[in-house]
PDB file of C-alpha atoms in Angstrom:
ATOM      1  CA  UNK A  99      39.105 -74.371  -0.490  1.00 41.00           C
ATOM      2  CA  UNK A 100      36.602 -74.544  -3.028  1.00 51.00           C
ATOM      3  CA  UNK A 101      33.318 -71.892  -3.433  1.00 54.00           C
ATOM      4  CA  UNK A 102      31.018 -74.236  -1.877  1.00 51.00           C
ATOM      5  CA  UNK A 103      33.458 -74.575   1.479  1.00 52.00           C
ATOM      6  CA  UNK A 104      33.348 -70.804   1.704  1.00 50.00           C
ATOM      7  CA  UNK A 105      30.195 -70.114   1.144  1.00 50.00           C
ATOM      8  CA  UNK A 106      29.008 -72.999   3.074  1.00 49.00           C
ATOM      9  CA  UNK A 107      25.435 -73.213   4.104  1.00 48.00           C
ATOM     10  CA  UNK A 108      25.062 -70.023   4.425  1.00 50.00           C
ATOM     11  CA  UNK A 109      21.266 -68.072   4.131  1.00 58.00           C
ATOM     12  CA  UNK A 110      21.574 -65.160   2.062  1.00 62.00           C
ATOM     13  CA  UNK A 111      19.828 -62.099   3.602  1.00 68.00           C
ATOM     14  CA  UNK A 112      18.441 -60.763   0.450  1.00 68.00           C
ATOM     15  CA  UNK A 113      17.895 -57.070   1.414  1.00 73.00           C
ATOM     16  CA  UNK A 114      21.472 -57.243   3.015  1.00 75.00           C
ATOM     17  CA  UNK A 115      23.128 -58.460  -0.472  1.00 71.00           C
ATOM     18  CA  UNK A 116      21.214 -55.763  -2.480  1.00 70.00           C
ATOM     19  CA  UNK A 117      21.989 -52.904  -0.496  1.00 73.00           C
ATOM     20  CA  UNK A 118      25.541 -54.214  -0.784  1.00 73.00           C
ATOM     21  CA  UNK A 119      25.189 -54.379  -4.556  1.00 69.00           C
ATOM     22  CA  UNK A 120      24.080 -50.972  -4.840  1.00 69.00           C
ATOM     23  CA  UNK A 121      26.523 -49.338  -2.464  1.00 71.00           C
ATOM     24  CA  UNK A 122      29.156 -51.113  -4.409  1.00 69.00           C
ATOM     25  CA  UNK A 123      27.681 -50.524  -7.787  1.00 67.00           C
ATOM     26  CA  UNK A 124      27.385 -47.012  -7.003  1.00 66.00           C
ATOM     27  CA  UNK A 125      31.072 -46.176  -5.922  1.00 66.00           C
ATOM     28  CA  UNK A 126      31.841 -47.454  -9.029  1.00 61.00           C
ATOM     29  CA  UNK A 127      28.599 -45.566 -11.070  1.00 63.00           C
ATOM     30  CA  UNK A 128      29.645 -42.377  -9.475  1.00 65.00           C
ATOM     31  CA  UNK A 129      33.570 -42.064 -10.801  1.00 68.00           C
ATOM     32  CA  UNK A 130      32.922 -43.265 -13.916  1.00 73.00           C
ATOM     33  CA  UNK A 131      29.706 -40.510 -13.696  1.00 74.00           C
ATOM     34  CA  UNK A 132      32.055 -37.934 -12.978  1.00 79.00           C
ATOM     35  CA  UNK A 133      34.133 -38.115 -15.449  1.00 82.00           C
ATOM     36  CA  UNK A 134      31.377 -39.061 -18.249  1.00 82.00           C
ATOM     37  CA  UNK A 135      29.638 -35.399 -17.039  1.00 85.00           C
ATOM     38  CA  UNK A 136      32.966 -33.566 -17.260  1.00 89.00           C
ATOM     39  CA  UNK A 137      33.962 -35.460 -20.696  1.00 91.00           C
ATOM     40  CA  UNK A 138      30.205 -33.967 -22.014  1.00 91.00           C
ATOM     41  CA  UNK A 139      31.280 -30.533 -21.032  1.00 93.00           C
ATOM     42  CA  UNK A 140      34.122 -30.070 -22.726  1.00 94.00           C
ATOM     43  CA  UNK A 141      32.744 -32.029 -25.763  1.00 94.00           C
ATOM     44  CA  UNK A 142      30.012 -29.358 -25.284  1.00 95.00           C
ATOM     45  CA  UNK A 143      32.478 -26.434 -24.855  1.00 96.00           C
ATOM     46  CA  UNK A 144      34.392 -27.847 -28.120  1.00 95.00           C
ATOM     47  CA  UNK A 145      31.283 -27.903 -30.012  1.00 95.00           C
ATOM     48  CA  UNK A 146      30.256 -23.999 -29.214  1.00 95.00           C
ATOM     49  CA  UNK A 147      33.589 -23.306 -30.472  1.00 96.00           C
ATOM     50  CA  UNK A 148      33.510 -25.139 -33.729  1.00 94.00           C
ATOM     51  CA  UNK A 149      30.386 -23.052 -34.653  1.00 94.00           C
ATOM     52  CA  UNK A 150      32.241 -20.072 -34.098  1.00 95.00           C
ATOM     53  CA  UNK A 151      35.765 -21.111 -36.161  1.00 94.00           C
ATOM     54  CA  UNK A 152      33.377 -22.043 -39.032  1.00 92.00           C
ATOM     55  CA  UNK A 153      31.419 -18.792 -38.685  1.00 93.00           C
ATOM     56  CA  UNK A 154      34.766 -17.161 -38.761  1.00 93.00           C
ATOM     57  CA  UNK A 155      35.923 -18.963 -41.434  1.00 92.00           C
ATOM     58  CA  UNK A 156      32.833 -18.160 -43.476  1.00 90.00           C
ATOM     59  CA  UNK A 157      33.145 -14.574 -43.052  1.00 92.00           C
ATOM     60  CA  UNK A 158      37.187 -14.271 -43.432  1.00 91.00           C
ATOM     61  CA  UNK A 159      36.206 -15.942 -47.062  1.00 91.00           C
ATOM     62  CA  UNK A 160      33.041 -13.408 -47.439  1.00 91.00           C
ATOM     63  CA  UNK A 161      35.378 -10.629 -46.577  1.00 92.00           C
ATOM     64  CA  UNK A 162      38.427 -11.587 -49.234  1.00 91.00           C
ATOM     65  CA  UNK A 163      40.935 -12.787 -46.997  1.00 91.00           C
ATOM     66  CA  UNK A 164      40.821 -16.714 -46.819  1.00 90.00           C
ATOM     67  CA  UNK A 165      40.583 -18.416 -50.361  1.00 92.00           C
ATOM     68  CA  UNK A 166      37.790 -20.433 -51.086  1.00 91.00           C
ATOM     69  CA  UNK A 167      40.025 -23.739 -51.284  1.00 92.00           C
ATOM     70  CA  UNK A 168      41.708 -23.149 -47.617  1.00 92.00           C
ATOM     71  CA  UNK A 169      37.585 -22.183 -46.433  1.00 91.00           C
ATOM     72  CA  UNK A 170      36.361 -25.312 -48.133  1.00 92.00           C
ATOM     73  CA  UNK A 171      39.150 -27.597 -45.983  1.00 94.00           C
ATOM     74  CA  UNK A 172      39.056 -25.757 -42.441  1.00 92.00           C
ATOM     75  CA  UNK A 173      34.799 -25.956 -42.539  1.00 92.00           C
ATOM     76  CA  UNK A 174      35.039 -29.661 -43.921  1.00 94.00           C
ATOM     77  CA  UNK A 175      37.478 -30.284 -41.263  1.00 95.00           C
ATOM     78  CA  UNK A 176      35.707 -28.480 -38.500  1.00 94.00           C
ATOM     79  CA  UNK A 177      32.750 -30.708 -40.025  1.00 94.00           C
ATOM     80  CA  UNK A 178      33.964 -34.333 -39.734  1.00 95.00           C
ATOM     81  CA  UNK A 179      35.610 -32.742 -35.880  1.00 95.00           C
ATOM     82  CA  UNK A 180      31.778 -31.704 -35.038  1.00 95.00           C
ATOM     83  CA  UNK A 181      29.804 -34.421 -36.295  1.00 95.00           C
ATOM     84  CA  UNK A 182      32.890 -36.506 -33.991  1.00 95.00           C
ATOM     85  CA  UNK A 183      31.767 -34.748 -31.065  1.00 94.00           C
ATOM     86  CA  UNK A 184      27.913 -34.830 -31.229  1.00 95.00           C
ATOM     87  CA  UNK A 185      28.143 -38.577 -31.905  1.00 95.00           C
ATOM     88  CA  UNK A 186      30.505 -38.946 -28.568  1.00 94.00           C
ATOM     89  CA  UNK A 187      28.136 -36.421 -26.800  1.00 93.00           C
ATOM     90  CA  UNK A 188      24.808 -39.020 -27.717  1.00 93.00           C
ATOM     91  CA  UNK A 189      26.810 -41.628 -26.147  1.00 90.00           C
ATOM     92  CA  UNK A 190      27.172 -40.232 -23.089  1.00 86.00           C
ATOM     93  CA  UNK A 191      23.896 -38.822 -22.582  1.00 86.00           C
ATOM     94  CA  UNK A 192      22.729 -42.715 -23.251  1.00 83.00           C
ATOM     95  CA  UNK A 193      25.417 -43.648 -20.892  1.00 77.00           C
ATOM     96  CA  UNK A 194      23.829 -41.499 -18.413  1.00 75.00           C
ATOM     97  CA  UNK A 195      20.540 -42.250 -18.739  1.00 74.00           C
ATOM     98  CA  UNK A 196      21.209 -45.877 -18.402  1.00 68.00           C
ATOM     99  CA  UNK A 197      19.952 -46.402 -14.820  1.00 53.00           C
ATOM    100  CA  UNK A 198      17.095 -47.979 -15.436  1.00 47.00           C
ATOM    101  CA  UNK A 199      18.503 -51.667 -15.636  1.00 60.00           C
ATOM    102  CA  UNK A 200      19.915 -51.354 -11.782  1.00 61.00           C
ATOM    103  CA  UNK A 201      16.765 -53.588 -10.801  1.00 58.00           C
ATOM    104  CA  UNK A 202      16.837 -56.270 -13.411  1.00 64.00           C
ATOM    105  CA  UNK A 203      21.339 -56.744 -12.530  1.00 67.00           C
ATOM    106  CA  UNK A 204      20.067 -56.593  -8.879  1.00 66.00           C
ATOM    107  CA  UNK A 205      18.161 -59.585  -8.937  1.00 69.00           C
ATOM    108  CA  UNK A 206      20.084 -61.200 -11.588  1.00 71.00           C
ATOM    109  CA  UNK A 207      23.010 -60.956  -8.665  1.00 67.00           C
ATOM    110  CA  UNK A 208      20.634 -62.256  -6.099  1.00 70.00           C
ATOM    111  CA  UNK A 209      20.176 -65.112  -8.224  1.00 73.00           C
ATOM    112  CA  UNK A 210      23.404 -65.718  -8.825  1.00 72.00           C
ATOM    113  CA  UNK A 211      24.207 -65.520  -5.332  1.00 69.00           C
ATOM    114  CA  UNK A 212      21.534 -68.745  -4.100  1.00 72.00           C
ATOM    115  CA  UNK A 213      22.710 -70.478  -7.211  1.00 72.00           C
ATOM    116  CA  UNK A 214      26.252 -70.233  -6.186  1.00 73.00           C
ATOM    117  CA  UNK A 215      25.539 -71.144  -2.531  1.00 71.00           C
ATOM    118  CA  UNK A 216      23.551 -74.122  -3.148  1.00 71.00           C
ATOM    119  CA  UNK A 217      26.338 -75.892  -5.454  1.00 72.00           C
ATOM    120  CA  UNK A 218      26.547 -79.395  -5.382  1.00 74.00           C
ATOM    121  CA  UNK A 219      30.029 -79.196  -7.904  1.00 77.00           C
ATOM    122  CA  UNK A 220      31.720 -76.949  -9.261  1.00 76.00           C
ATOM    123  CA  UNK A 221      31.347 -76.512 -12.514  1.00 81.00           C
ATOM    124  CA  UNK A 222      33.086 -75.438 -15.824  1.00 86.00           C
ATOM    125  CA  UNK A 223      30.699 -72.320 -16.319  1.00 84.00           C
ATOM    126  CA  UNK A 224      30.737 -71.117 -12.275  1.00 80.00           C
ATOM    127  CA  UNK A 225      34.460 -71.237 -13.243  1.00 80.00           C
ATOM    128  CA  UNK A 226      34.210 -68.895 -15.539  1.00 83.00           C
ATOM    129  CA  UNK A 227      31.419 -66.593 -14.091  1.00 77.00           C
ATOM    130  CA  UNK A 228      33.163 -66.770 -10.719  1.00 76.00           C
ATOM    131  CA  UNK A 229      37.069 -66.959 -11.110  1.00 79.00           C
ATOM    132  CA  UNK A 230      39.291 -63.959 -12.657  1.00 76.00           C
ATOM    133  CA  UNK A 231      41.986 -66.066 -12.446  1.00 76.00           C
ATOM    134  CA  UNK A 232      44.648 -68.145 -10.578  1.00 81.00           C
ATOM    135  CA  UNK A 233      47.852 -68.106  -9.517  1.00 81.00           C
ATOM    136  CA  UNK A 234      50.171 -71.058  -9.261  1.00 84.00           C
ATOM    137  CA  UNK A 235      53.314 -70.647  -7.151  1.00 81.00           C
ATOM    138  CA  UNK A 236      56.922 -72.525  -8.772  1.00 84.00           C
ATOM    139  CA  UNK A 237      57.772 -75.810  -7.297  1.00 84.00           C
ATOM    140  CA  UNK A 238      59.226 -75.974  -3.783  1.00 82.00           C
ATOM    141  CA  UNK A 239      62.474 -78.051  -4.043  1.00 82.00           C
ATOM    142  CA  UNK A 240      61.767 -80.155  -0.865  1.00 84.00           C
ATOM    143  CA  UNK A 241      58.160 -81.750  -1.638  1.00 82.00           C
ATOM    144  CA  UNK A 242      56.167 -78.884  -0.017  1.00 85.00           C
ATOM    145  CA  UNK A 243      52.742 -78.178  -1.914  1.00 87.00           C
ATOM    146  CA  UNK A 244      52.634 -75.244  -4.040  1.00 85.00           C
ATOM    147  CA  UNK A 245      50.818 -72.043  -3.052  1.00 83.00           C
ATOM    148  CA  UNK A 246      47.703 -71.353  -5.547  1.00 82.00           C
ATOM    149  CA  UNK A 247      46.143 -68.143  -4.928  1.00 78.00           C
ATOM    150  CA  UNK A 248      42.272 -68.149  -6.693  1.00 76.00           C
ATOM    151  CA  UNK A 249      40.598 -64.484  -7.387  1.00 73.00           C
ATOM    152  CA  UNK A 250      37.296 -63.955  -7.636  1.00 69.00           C
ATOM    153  CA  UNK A 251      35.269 -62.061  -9.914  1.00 69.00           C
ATOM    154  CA  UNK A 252      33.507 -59.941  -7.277  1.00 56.00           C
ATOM    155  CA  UNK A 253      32.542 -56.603  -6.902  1.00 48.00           C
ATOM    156  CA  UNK A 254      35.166 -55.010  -5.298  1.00 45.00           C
ATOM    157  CA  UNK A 255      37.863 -57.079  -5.577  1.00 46.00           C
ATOM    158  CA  UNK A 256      37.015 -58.842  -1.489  1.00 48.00           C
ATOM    159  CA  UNK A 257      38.509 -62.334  -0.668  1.00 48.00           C
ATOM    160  CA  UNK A 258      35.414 -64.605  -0.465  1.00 50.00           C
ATOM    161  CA  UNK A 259      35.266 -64.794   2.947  1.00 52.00           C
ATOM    162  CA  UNK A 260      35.045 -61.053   3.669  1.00 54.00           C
ATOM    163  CA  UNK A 261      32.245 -60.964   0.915  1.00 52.00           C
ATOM    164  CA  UNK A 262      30.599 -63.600   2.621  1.00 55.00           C
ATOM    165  CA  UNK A 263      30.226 -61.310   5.729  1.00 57.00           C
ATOM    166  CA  UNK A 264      29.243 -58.823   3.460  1.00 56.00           C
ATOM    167  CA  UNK A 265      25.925 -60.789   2.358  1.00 53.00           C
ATOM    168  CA  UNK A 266      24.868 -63.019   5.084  1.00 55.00           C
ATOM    169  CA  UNK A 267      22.577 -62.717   8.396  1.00 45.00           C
TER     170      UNK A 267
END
């Protein structure tokens, strides 16, 4: 069965398929949250800690008992280590921040969704925007057809048909 057949002539209940998107999107936004704000503390933690081996460093040298060489290495290594971490820790401040596009993919996926259901063919480019990929059984040796199993990129990994229910009236 192609998209079309499973779709079929379906109307898409707009408010349904968005609050579907979102619930979906944010199961998804909220692990990989999790871990981003956990990944920031200890990148945090690491940094506080830096200061304090270079500051220790410093004053071990001050002091007369860490040569100047071995100081020079541990604070340029500390350094490059640092400036590591406060790059990493910008990224995932961005990466937080980023929820401002939620609206613009929501009615991109809207779109796609009426697009998709009004098909007249399938084409190369749904292929590719819809499939993940396909399966192809081997070759039954008495003449039977072979089974072909086609997933789709959705959100949550649904057969078609249960995603259908998902979005319609």
């Amino acid at each position: 069965q192609d998209i079309r057949s499973m779709l079929g002539d379906v109307k898409i209940d707009e408010k349904k398929a968005k609050e579907y998107f979102l619930r979906e999107r944010t199961k998804c936004g909220e692990q990989n949250r999790l871990s981003d704000e956990k990944q920031l503390r200890a990148l945090s933690n690491r940094l506080t800690e830096l200061d304090k081996l270079i500051q220790s460093a410093f004053e071990e040298k001050v002091l007369g008992n860490l040569p100047d060489s071995v100081c020079k290495s541990l604070c340029e290594k500390y350094q490059l280590e640092k400036e590591g971490a406060e790059r990493q820790i910008a990224e995932l401040k961005k990466r937080l921040s980023d929820t401002d596009c939620i609206d613009a993919e929501v009615e991109e996926y809207i779109m796609r969704l009426k697009r998709y259901a009004k098909c007249e063919e399938l084409t190369r480019e749904m292929c590719l925007q819809l499939i993940e990929f396909i399966t192809v059984g081997e070759k039954p040796a008495d003449n039977k057809p072979r089974e072909i199993h086609i997933y789709y990129k959705l959100i949550s990994g649904q057969t078609l048909a249960d995603y259908r229910e998902q979005i319609t009236k």
